Amino acid sequence: MIRKPVDLGDPDRLYMVTGGRSETDSSLDLVTLIVSECEPTTGMQSEHVRILELCRHPTAVVEIAAELRLPITVVRILLDDLCALGKVSARHPRAAASVAGLPETALLQEVLHGLRNL
Amino acid sequence: MPMPARSRQRRSAERAASASPFAPTATLILTAAGAAAAVALAPAEGRRWVLGTVVVAWVCIAVVVGRASALLRRANRRAAAQGGELETARSAWQHQVAETSRLVDVILPDVTRQVRGGGDAKQVLSAVALPSDPHLQQLLRMVAGELSASVERAREAEAGLEGVRERLERGTAELRRLTEETLPAAVALLREGGSADTVFARFDWPQDALLRSAAERLIRELAYSERRSAAAQATSAKALSRVQAKTVSMLADLREMQERHGEEVFGDLLRLDHSTSQLGLMTDRLALLMDGRSSRVWNKPIVMESILRGAVGRIDAYRRVRLHSSSRAAISGFAAEGVMHLLAELMDNAANFSPPVDEVHVYVEERSAGLVVTIEDSGLKMSDAAMRRAVESVSGRVTDLASLQGTRVGLSVVGRLAVKYGISVSYRPSSRGGTGVVVLIPPQLIAQRHEPVTAERPRQAASAPRTPADRPRAVRSAPAAPLSTAATTPTSTAATTPTSTAATTPTSTSSESAGRGGATPNGLPIRSPGRAMAEAERIRHKPAAQKPADPGESGPARDAGTRFGAFHLGRRRAGGAPPDEDARSTAPEA
């Protein structure tokens, strides 16, 4: 079925997701790992809930953005809010490397190769 | 009274006539006797002289008496003749009087009656015994003629009057029918879009030329103005639909730019986005008033959070609106835009009519009667009249464009939307001091929540490497089930799901649908639209992804390939990532 592209969007506008903010002075890097510190509660913004669920295991900011399908800026603003409330904590990727249990180099090389061929 | 005088005159004349024959003779005898006595008594010496004197005197007396009696007799005769004449005249006069009275008392009424009864004047006169006096006859003829003429005239006038009255009655009846039946029906037909000629052909129009031309003119004018307003409405609706389409595509473009561009223009893009959303609300408002359509139609259920945010995002003072919603309900796609628009109008109203520093609070409650959305401001209390006007507006009873006042059209739009979707909107004083609006969204607008596809798609999206072509579908399904995403384990879903019974359905179906599609509580299989496609996609991607079919493991402990795919995609979507950074971040691994 072919649908008009106008029907595929979402009623949420990004300024509603961020509450009108467009800038953040957070130090969160694209590859900073985020870990949730608590379970989502009812009444939370749905993006916060999804971040908390996603970050039960350490997840990079850029990965969260991809999962949530939101621009990086928006995700950083959301993460700022959560950090301020103490619901998530940020970790440097190097420190988290062992925890995350990264795959073997060979596999990554293979993936990288595949990606470059895309 | 002349009568007694006449009789007295007559009696004295008779007495004079009866006395006159004897009086002269007696006088002569008496004087002769007197003279003889005088002669006898006279002395002898004077006897002769006395005799002479007496004779002369007696002769004189005799002459005088004779003359007097002759005069008397003549006078008597004349008096007798005059008396006869008088009698004749009196009888003639009495006759005349009798005739006159007969004329007045008998003939005239008779003639009048007959002439009035319709007889011809001459015939009537010939049948009547005419008075002998020619003057009276002439008088009678004249009266009869005049009477007959006037009777004729009266009859003519009466006939004319009857005709006039009949015409008047006919005209009145036609006017009444025109006013009470024909015109309302004709106006209704014109309103429905009938042309003037159709209206003329369909109804029975008055015979009266004046009335007919007046009605015709009225109908033509009305048809013209109806046509004009319909054309204006259609033209505006069409023009507005173009603006709407443009607005929607602008919003899509803006969203795409927000993805693509970095932080430096993000704020500006958001501002533009907000302005465009407001523009969209204004355009939709006008389009609805012009009987046009909403700018967007959602083909999926929209969760309440998105509905509220979509509504708030369209108003100017969106930062002042506080949303308090933990509802997981979703509004069916067909009604989602309408509900959003309605809420946006009410929030706009609440924000506009409260002080710029005060917040507007929006609460959502789930009730068995439906979803209750309460919008409370802390502005000034509405006056009773304003409240009545607002209630009247949102009731949607008056949909005539003529009832609009200036720029305050928001509540009319709310009324139309409320009627269209069966939403009830009521006003009450707010506990915060301002006004509260309670919106009851009926259950038939609330989407059923067991949607296997929405539970499946995010999982599939997470397990398969994403491609840009795959994106929109996953975005569409994501808000419908925010909790049952790929990252969710069954336990966490159960923990975060509210205790409402309906919400337990997605938990069970999401785990079931992972394998073989959903089922109703009764065990009947559910096939939702797009399911076959999703199945095909899933099967297609199965060889590529290592553990796609197990929801328990595919969530948190995803394999490294999936994670890296998401990572790479995220970097690409971040847009600002230059190739060298990409190389740097991947270099250690390589």
XYZ file of C-alpha atoms in Angstrom:
708
model
C 0.000 0.000 0.000
C 1.373 3.363 -0.983
C 0.769 6.017 1.583
C 1.277 9.666 1.241
C 4.458 10.707 2.995
C 2.503 13.255 5.040
C 0.772 10.469 6.880
C 3.938 8.885 8.064
C 5.142 11.615 10.388
C 4.505 11.994 14.036
C 2.390 14.529 15.843
C 5.171 15.155 18.342
C 7.304 18.101 17.450
C 10.847 18.133 18.740
C 10.409 21.371 20.661
C 7.698 19.611 22.639
C 10.067 16.754 23.407
C 12.694 19.151 24.704
C 10.238 21.545 26.280
C 11.350 24.313 23.978
C 15.055 24.032 24.698
C 17.425 23.740 21.814
C 20.816 23.961 23.468
C 22.603 22.137 26.189
C 25.860 22.809 27.881
C 26.294 19.210 28.883
C 29.599 17.498 28.490
C 28.016 14.396 27.007
C 29.983 13.093 24.083
C 28.545 11.131 21.228
C 30.135 8.003 22.597
C 29.546 8.579 26.280
C 27.965 5.528 27.795
C 24.777 5.979 29.705
C 23.471 3.606 32.358
C 20.092 3.932 33.959
C 20.006 4.090 37.729
C 16.348 3.349 38.288
C 13.275 1.885 36.671
C 10.909 4.117 34.766
C 7.872 5.255 36.676
C 4.434 6.119 35.412
C 3.884 9.667 34.416
C 7.351 10.041 32.940
C 7.861 11.393 29.477
C 7.853 8.460 27.056
C 11.350 9.329 25.799
C 12.695 9.177 29.343
C 11.036 5.817 29.822
C 12.607 4.498 26.675
C 16.033 5.826 27.611
C 15.820 4.226 31.037
C 14.814 0.942 29.477
C 17.465 1.123 26.832
C 20.195 1.973 29.265
C 19.780 -0.930 31.612
C 22.994 -1.914 29.921
C 25.474 0.810 29.161
C 24.569 2.406 25.875
C 26.265 5.141 23.917
C 24.539 8.459 23.424
C 24.661 8.054 19.706
C 23.088 4.640 19.991
C 20.261 6.008 22.113
C 19.682 8.634 19.470
C 19.457 5.947 16.834
C 17.068 3.851 18.881
C 14.852 6.777 19.722
C 15.138 8.168 16.214
C 15.786 11.581 17.613
C 18.508 14.087 16.762
C 21.569 13.938 18.943
C 20.881 17.383 20.404
C 17.470 16.337 21.619
C 18.853 13.175 23.181
C 21.511 15.148 24.980
C 18.908 17.505 26.398
C 16.853 14.557 27.569
C 19.876 12.881 29.084
C 20.768 16.122 30.838
C 17.390 16.137 32.486
C 17.774 12.539 33.576
C 21.298 13.152 34.839
C 20.108 16.135 36.836
C 17.466 13.960 38.440
C 20.028 11.228 39.065
C 18.129 8.683 37.073
C 21.012 7.915 34.733
C 24.746 8.172 35.032
C 27.267 8.782 32.310
C 30.508 6.893 31.943
C 33.471 7.318 29.747
C 33.552 4.692 26.986
C 37.080 3.496 27.819
C 36.121 2.641 31.364
C 33.041 0.879 30.230
C 34.723 -1.139 27.553
C 35.339 -4.170 29.690
C 31.844 -4.004 31.172
C 30.158 -3.817 27.857
C 31.969 -6.873 26.641
C 32.867 -5.636 23.228
C 32.985 -8.181 20.423
C 36.216 -9.428 18.978
C 38.266 -7.244 16.725
C 37.875 -9.620 13.797
C 34.126 -9.322 13.887
C 34.273 -5.563 14.108
C 36.648 -5.442 11.184
C 34.275 -7.571 9.235
C 31.388 -5.282 10.110
C 33.410 -2.206 9.253
C 34.291 -3.724 5.971
C 30.653 -4.471 5.317
C 29.648 -0.953 6.258
C 32.165 0.576 3.941
C 30.818 -1.507 1.163
C 27.313 -0.135 1.703
C -105.315 77.725 11.445
C -107.262 79.188 8.643
C -110.335 76.957 9.025
C -112.214 78.678 11.905
C -111.677 82.124 10.369
C -113.193 80.956 7.128
C -116.298 79.472 8.825
C -116.913 82.628 10.832
C -116.709 84.756 7.688
C -119.162 82.480 5.991
C -121.662 82.600 8.872
C -121.674 86.422 9.044
C -122.260 86.638 5.294
C -125.244 84.315 5.545
C -126.708 86.315 8.363
C -126.353 89.535 6.391
C -127.993 87.962 3.340
C -130.925 86.664 5.378
C -131.578 90.051 7.102
C -131.297 92.229 4.046
C -134.717 91.724 2.185
C -136.896 93.063 5.057
C -134.863 95.818 6.557
C -135.271 98.486 3.717
C -139.017 98.022 3.426
C -139.507 98.269 7.176
C -137.411 101.393 7.252
C -139.441 103.013 4.487
C -142.761 102.158 6.236
C -141.535 103.432 9.539
C -140.266 106.694 8.058
C -143.512 107.144 6.079
C -145.444 106.619 9.293
C -143.193 109.061 11.091
C -143.672 111.626 8.282
C -147.430 111.219 8.307
C -147.414 111.703 12.074
C -145.316 114.797 11.669
C -147.646 116.209 8.982
C -150.671 115.489 11.136
C -149.187 117.116 14.177
C -147.851 120.053 12.361
C -149.729 123.365 12.741
C -151.982 124.130 9.935
C -150.142 127.182 8.738
C -147.004 125.141 8.339
C -148.680 122.106 7.165
C -147.956 122.660 3.614
C -144.271 123.422 4.295
C -144.024 120.514 6.575
C -145.711 118.326 4.062
C -143.313 119.475 1.424
C -140.268 118.906 3.666
C -141.525 115.567 4.832
C -142.166 114.408 1.315
C -138.697 115.543 0.207
C -137.075 113.910 3.226
C -138.934 110.674 2.749
C -138.026 110.632 -0.927
C -134.381 111.170 0.033
C -134.566 108.437 2.590
C -136.292 106.115 0.132
C -133.615 106.786 -2.445
C -130.827 106.156 0.088
C -132.471 103.010 1.394
C -133.161 101.752 -2.118
C -129.589 102.426 -3.107
C -128.222 100.839 0.025
C -130.277 97.747 -0.349
C -129.244 97.422 -3.988
C -125.606 97.718 -2.947
C -126.168 95.232 -0.210
C -127.721 92.765 -2.523
C -124.842 93.098 -4.923
C -122.429 92.604 -2.142
C -124.320 89.571 -1.030
C -124.251 88.103 -4.459
C -120.546 88.623 -4.749
C -119.975 87.078 -1.398
C -122.038 84.081 -2.442
C -120.005 83.737 -5.627
C -116.769 83.979 -3.712
C -117.990 81.392 -1.228
C -118.683 79.001 -4.120
C -115.267 79.590 -5.504
C -113.787 79.004 -2.147
C -115.589 75.699 -1.835
C -114.311 74.601 -5.230
C -110.820 75.560 -4.296
C -111.087 73.788 -0.992
C -112.311 70.596 -2.565
C -109.569 70.792 -5.125
C -107.081 71.342 -2.415
C -108.382 68.446 -0.376
C -108.243 66.253 -3.412
C -104.695 67.327 -3.934
C -103.841 66.629 -0.354
C -105.370 63.188 -0.615
C -103.481 62.448 -3.753
C -100.283 63.699 -2.300
C -100.716 61.585 0.782
C -101.583 58.581 -1.360
C -98.502 59.295 -3.391
C -96.353 59.560 -0.332
C -97.933 56.794 1.687
C -98.783 54.217 -0.938
C -97.411 54.824 -4.372
C -93.886 55.891 -3.568
C -93.177 53.042 -1.143
C -94.744 50.626 -3.591
C -92.764 51.976 -6.514
C -89.615 52.049 -4.450
C -90.100 48.479 -3.360
C -90.724 47.276 -6.863
C -87.842 49.210 -8.356
C -85.546 47.936 -5.631
C -86.832 44.474 -6.261
C -85.473 44.784 -9.756
C -88.433 46.073 -11.771
C -88.011 48.512 -14.619
C -89.123 52.028 -13.708
C -91.529 52.395 -16.665
C -93.182 49.047 -16.188
C -93.641 49.662 -12.518
C -95.180 53.079 -13.214
C -97.532 51.680 -15.790
C -98.786 49.102 -13.317
C -99.447 51.725 -10.627
C -102.484 54.064 -10.484
C -100.842 57.357 -11.213
C -101.961 60.546 -9.436
C -103.999 62.759 -11.628
C -101.879 65.812 -11.091
C -99.350 66.051 -13.887
C -96.811 67.606 -11.608
C -97.118 64.775 -9.201
C -96.909 62.355 -12.078
C -93.760 64.008 -13.263
C -92.411 64.000 -9.790
C -93.202 60.326 -9.460
C -91.560 59.554 -12.773
C -88.514 61.478 -11.855
C -88.227 59.854 -8.491
C -88.763 56.426 -10.005
C -86.174 57.114 -12.692
C -83.618 58.371 -10.244
C -84.342 55.536 -7.904
C -83.965 52.995 -10.622
C -80.714 54.592 -11.743
C -79.325 54.635 -8.248
C -80.406 51.057 -7.622
C -78.596 50.115 -10.786
C -75.527 51.983 -9.679
C -75.623 50.379 -6.257
C -75.884 46.975 -7.831
C -72.906 47.688 -10.045
C -70.919 48.978 -7.111
C -71.776 45.898 -5.111
C -70.632 43.635 -7.900
C -67.401 45.588 -8.158
C -66.880 45.357 -4.444
C -67.462 41.630 -4.521
C -64.847 41.264 -7.236
C -62.371 43.342 -5.310
C -62.983 41.376 -2.163
C -62.508 38.109 -3.979
C -59.273 39.320 -5.510
C -58.108 40.514 -2.155
C -58.878 37.190 -0.542
C -57.114 35.300 -3.285
C -54.141 37.607 -3.000
C -54.029 37.188 0.749
C -54.201 33.428 0.480
C -51.418 33.396 -2.068
C -49.326 35.710 0.019
C -49.847 33.544 3.043
C -48.923 30.388 1.196
C -45.905 32.104 -0.297
C -44.759 33.294 3.092
C -45.522 30.220 5.108
C -44.831 27.370 2.750
C -43.222 28.200 -0.539
C -40.524 30.629 0.536
C -39.163 28.559 3.434
C -39.063 25.435 1.266
C -37.459 27.372 -1.568
C -34.858 28.861 0.739
C -34.102 25.426 2.143
C -33.672 24.063 -1.361
C -31.408 26.961 -2.267
C -29.341 26.330 0.829
C -28.925 22.749 -0.234
C -27.478 23.993 -3.472
C -30.478 24.029 -5.804
C -30.370 26.589 -8.593
C -32.954 29.318 -8.967
C -34.486 27.608 -11.990
C -34.939 24.346 -10.106
C -36.653 26.246 -7.370
C -38.947 27.984 -9.842
C -39.826 24.715 -11.489
C -40.492 22.843 -8.288
C -42.788 25.140 -6.402
C -46.190 26.649 -7.107
C -45.721 30.372 -7.437
C -48.447 33.021 -6.966
C -50.613 34.039 -9.925
C -50.502 37.634 -8.924
C -47.984 39.306 -11.182
C -46.702 41.717 -8.603
C -46.306 39.103 -5.928
C -44.764 36.711 -8.378
C -42.203 39.173 -9.580
C -41.340 40.082 -6.017
C -40.873 36.420 -5.098
C -38.900 35.774 -8.240
C -36.600 38.630 -7.573
C -36.109 37.526 -4.010
C -35.336 33.982 -5.039
C -32.887 35.106 -7.681
C -31.098 37.362 -5.249
C -31.004 34.619 -2.668
C -29.766 32.060 -5.160
C -27.082 34.458 -6.231
C -25.933 35.124 -2.718
C -26.043 31.428 -1.870
C -23.984 30.703 -4.939
C -21.578 33.422 -4.030
C -21.128 32.179 -0.498
C -20.792 28.585 -1.667
C -18.205 29.618 -4.227
C -16.339 31.658 -1.647
C -16.411 28.748 0.746
C -15.282 26.223 -1.843
C -12.537 28.502 -3.076
C -11.253 29.169 0.406
C -11.413 25.495 1.283
C -9.443 24.650 -1.821
C -6.901 27.392 -1.273
C -6.596 26.455 2.359
C -6.036 22.818 1.487
C -3.033 23.910 -0.558
C -1.728 25.932 2.330
C -2.323 22.945 4.563
C -0.421 20.638 2.250
C 2.391 23.146 2.096
C 2.459 23.458 5.855
C 2.606 19.726 6.315
C 5.410 19.367 3.840
C 7.226 22.243 5.539
C 6.898 20.457 8.845
C 8.279 17.286 7.303
C 11.141 19.252 5.770
C 11.872 20.954 9.049
C 11.950 17.657 10.852
C 14.302 16.312 8.261
C 16.532 19.379 8.613
C 16.518 18.991 12.366
C 17.890 15.505 11.841
C 20.454 16.615 9.347
C 21.828 19.833 10.757
C 23.825 20.276 13.866
C 23.280 22.133 17.048
C 24.130 25.543 15.678
C 20.878 25.890 13.695
C 18.786 23.516 15.781
C 17.209 26.242 17.890
C 16.262 28.262 14.835
C 14.786 25.216 13.218
C 12.724 24.545 16.330
C 11.436 28.093 16.283
C 10.496 27.735 12.644
C 8.902 24.422 13.445
C 6.808 26.007 16.143
C 5.724 28.868 13.916
C 4.813 26.459 11.177
C 2.813 24.347 13.608
C 0.914 27.422 14.731
C 0.320 28.293 11.106
C -0.991 24.786 10.636
C -3.449 25.252 13.483
C -4.720 28.527 12.057
C -5.077 27.025 8.613
C -6.861 23.966 9.944
C -9.184 26.183 11.921
C -10.167 28.148 8.855
C -10.395 25.033 6.733
C -12.798 23.446 9.182
C -14.950 26.537 9.204
C -14.984 26.444 5.423
C -16.065 22.802 5.503
C -12.635 21.732 4.371
C -10.583 18.894 5.822
C -7.933 18.593 8.429
C -4.428 18.899 7.128
C -3.403 15.446 8.266
C -4.960 12.061 8.632
C -3.210 9.578 10.865
C -3.459 5.993 9.815
C -2.435 4.576 13.158
C -3.553 5.039 16.728
C -1.807 7.900 18.484
C -1.028 7.552 22.170
C -2.408 10.166 24.478
C 1.007 11.625 25.237
C 1.573 12.343 21.583
C -1.957 13.667 21.225
C -1.372 16.119 24.047
C 2.051 17.140 22.847
C 0.770 17.481 19.313
C -1.989 19.723 20.615
C 0.204 21.852 22.865
C 2.841 22.216 20.173
C 0.396 24.086 18.006
C -0.272 26.933 20.354
C 1.788 30.008 20.938
C 2.286 29.674 24.679
C 3.223 26.012 24.695
C 5.777 26.501 27.456
C 3.044 27.553 29.856
C 1.089 24.330 29.476
C 1.824 21.580 31.984
C 0.756 18.100 31.016
C -0.160 15.607 33.721
C -0.838 12.360 31.979
C 0.047 8.811 32.717
C -2.543 7.421 30.376
C -1.417 4.709 27.970
C -4.579 4.971 25.926
C -4.349 5.779 22.264
C -6.789 7.619 20.078
C -7.834 5.886 16.873
C -6.182 7.294 13.811
C -9.326 8.634 12.193
C -10.107 10.802 15.199
C -6.586 11.620 16.347
C -6.207 14.797 14.330
C -9.646 16.018 15.353
C -8.973 15.404 19.031
C -5.603 17.120 18.771
C -7.111 20.114 17.060
C -9.933 20.347 19.586
C -7.537 20.180 22.522
C -5.229 22.695 20.870
C -8.082 25.174 20.467
C -9.147 24.777 24.076
C -5.577 25.094 25.343
C -5.028 28.120 23.159
C -8.132 29.656 24.630
C -7.060 28.839 28.156
C -3.585 30.247 27.573
C -4.882 33.392 25.910
C -7.382 34.175 28.616
C -5.085 33.725 31.569
C -2.249 35.961 32.733
C 0.965 35.352 30.783
C 2.765 34.214 33.907
C 0.250 31.583 34.945
C 0.373 28.018 33.820
C -2.333 26.009 32.165
C -2.674 22.509 33.553
C -3.925 19.582 31.568
C -4.958 16.375 33.304
C -5.911 13.085 31.713
C -7.942 10.460 33.500
C -9.213 7.162 32.227
C -12.797 6.518 33.125
C -15.248 3.915 32.025
C -17.194 6.588 30.148
C -14.081 7.415 28.167
C -11.016 9.530 28.488
C -11.430 12.709 30.487
C -9.110 15.585 29.653
C -9.342 18.568 31.967
C -7.805 21.877 30.981
C -7.575 24.346 33.822
C -6.325 27.869 33.723
C -5.930 30.258 36.570
C -7.077 33.312 34.758
C -10.019 35.471 35.583
C -13.281 33.704 36.114
C -15.476 33.949 33.081
C -18.568 36.070 33.457
C -21.870 34.247 33.283
C -22.634 35.714 29.888
C -19.227 34.778 28.520
C -19.616 31.301 29.968
C -23.013 30.929 28.342
C -21.590 32.097 25.038
C -18.720 29.663 25.316
C -21.025 26.778 26.191
C -23.258 27.694 23.293
C -20.278 27.814 20.956
C -18.787 24.496 21.964
C -22.145 22.763 21.811
C -21.888 22.920 18.025
C -25.570 23.629 17.688
C -24.957 26.764 15.680
C -22.786 26.015 12.680
C -23.789 28.989 10.627
C -20.866 31.113 9.544
C -23.006 34.161 10.240
C -22.723 33.452 13.953
C -18.960 33.943 13.948
C -17.669 37.005 15.697
C -14.549 38.468 14.293
C -11.419 36.541 15.045
C -12.815 34.498 17.910
C -13.548 31.398 15.934
C -11.730 28.831 18.051
C -14.733 27.781 20.086
C -16.902 27.389 17.012
C -14.287 25.037 15.650
C -14.347 23.151 18.932
C -18.115 22.873 18.599
C -17.880 21.467 15.117
C -15.216 18.956 16.072
C -17.113 17.932 19.197
C -20.244 17.242 17.200
C -18.302 15.424 14.500
C -16.623 13.006 16.899
C -19.217 12.902 19.653
C -16.877 14.511 22.162
C -18.490 16.290 25.056
C -17.009 19.609 26.117
C -18.213 21.313 29.271
C -17.116 24.301 31.276
C -16.857 24.635 34.988
C -15.162 27.026 37.367
C -11.662 25.849 38.102
C -10.435 25.127 41.562
C -7.406 27.203 40.629
C -9.536 30.270 40.279
C -9.934 30.349 36.562
C -11.988 28.279 34.235
C -11.843 24.536 33.693
C -12.829 22.760 30.522
C -13.696 19.086 30.779
C -13.398 17.132 27.561
C -14.841 13.637 27.505
C -13.491 11.529 24.679
C -15.930 8.643 24.145
C -14.624 5.054 24.146
C -15.309 4.543 20.463
C -12.495 6.977 19.667
C -10.031 5.092 21.823
C -8.000 2.512 19.968
C -7.991 -1.137 20.934
C -4.685 -1.822 22.507
C -3.687 -5.294 21.430
C -1.704 -4.597 18.344
C 0.681 -7.401 17.500
C 2.243 -5.400 14.714
C 3.248 -2.538 16.906
C 4.823 -4.961 19.329
C 6.637 -6.718 16.596
C 7.954 -3.907 14.535
C 10.318 -2.289 16.978
C 11.776 -5.665 17.728
C 12.244 -6.326 14.095
C 13.655 -2.884 13.675
C 16.123 -3.480 16.436
C 17.155 -6.878 15.290
C 17.662 -5.978 11.681
C 20.172 -3.447 10.444
C 18.256 -0.313 9.719
C 18.115 1.225 6.347
C 16.666 4.613 5.652
C 13.821 3.011 3.731
C 12.902 1.024 6.780
C 12.692 4.031 9.003
C 9.281 5.573 8.531
C 7.409 2.397 9.264
C 9.191 1.860 12.536
C 8.678 5.483 13.507
C 5.032 5.136 12.856
C 4.615 2.168 15.066
C 6.912 3.286 17.813
C 4.628 5.737 19.671
C 1.724 3.332 19.583
C 3.436 1.037 22.029
C 6.215 2.910 23.708
C 6.737 0.316 26.370
C 6.865 -2.791 24.294
C 9.939 -1.860 22.345
C 12.683 -4.269 21.564
C 14.613 -3.367 24.670
C 11.805 -4.377 26.962
C 11.895 -7.684 28.704
C 8.550 -9.206 29.621
C 9.153 -8.582 33.319
C 9.934 -4.926 32.921
C 6.879 -4.493 30.713
C 4.735 -5.949 33.415
C 6.377 -3.752 36.010
C 5.930 -0.531 34.121
C 2.493 -1.215 32.768
C -0.272 0.395 34.779
C -2.659 -1.905 36.522
C -5.515 -1.344 34.132
C -6.813 -4.592 32.738
C -6.762 -3.460 29.162
C -3.063 -2.745 29.366
C -2.239 -6.309 30.157
C -3.281 -7.341 26.704
C -0.237 -6.005 24.892
C 2.051 -7.857 27.267
C 0.590 -11.172 26.440
C 0.223 -10.501 22.757
C 3.668 -9.074 22.365
C 5.226 -12.261 23.621
C 2.866 -14.370 21.590
C 3.077 -12.343 18.471
C 6.805 -12.722 18.388
C 6.342 -16.279 17.266
C 3.083 -16.675 15.435
C 0.953 -13.538 15.614
C -1.522 -12.446 18.266
C -4.663 -14.029 19.615
C -7.700 -12.735 21.400
C -8.326 -13.789 25.006
C -10.752 -16.333 23.554
C -8.024 -17.875 21.489
C -9.036 -16.591 18.094
C -6.114 -15.568 15.911
C -5.676 -11.889 15.118
C -4.395 -10.702 11.854
C -3.874 -7.009 11.763
C -3.111 -4.938 8.683
C 0.482 -5.161 7.581
C 1.033 -8.323 9.553
C 1.858 -10.460 6.538
C 4.369 -7.903 5.372
C 5.960 -7.763 8.782
C 6.174 -11.536 8.852
C 7.819 -11.526 5.485
C 10.272 -8.887 6.609
C 11.074 -10.816 9.708
C 11.678 -14.015 7.800
C 13.725 -12.189 5.249
C 15.979 -10.777 7.925
C 16.217 -13.943 9.931
C 19.395 -15.255 8.290
C 21.086 -11.909 8.750
C 20.284 -11.480 12.413
C 21.496 -14.162 14.689
C 18.764 -14.308 17.340
C 15.755 -12.547 16.008
C 12.838 -14.600 17.264
C 13.501 -14.562 20.949
C 12.131 -11.434 22.605
C 13.633 -12.333 25.913
C 17.183 -12.182 24.657
C 17.050 -9.924 21.666
C 16.385 -6.884 23.847
C 19.171 -5.975 26.200
C 21.767 -8.538 25.209
C 21.819 -7.742 21.543
C 24.646 -9.029 19.515
C 27.522 -6.847 18.669
C 26.560 -6.490 14.990
C 23.200 -5.021 15.853
C 24.726 -2.641 18.288
C 27.332 -1.522 15.892
C 24.725 -1.044 13.226
C 22.750 1.188 15.517
C 25.888 3.009 16.509
C 26.899 3.682 12.958
C 23.414 4.747 11.975
C 23.227 7.055 14.959
C 26.431 8.712 13.930
C 25.248 9.146 10.433
C 21.973 10.589 11.664
C 23.790 12.937 13.970
C 24.948 14.536 10.770
C 27.668 16.537 12.333
C 30.057 13.606 12.418
C 32.830 14.251 9.961
C 34.466 11.303 8.242
C 37.719 11.759 10.065
C 35.983 11.422 13.411
C 34.319 8.349 12.131
C 37.698 7.001 11.156
C 39.164 7.948 14.512
C 36.487 6.208 16.481
C 36.726 3.059 14.475
C 40.481 3.094 14.093
C 41.306 1.434 17.413
C 38.991 -1.421 16.591
C 40.495 -1.774 13.155
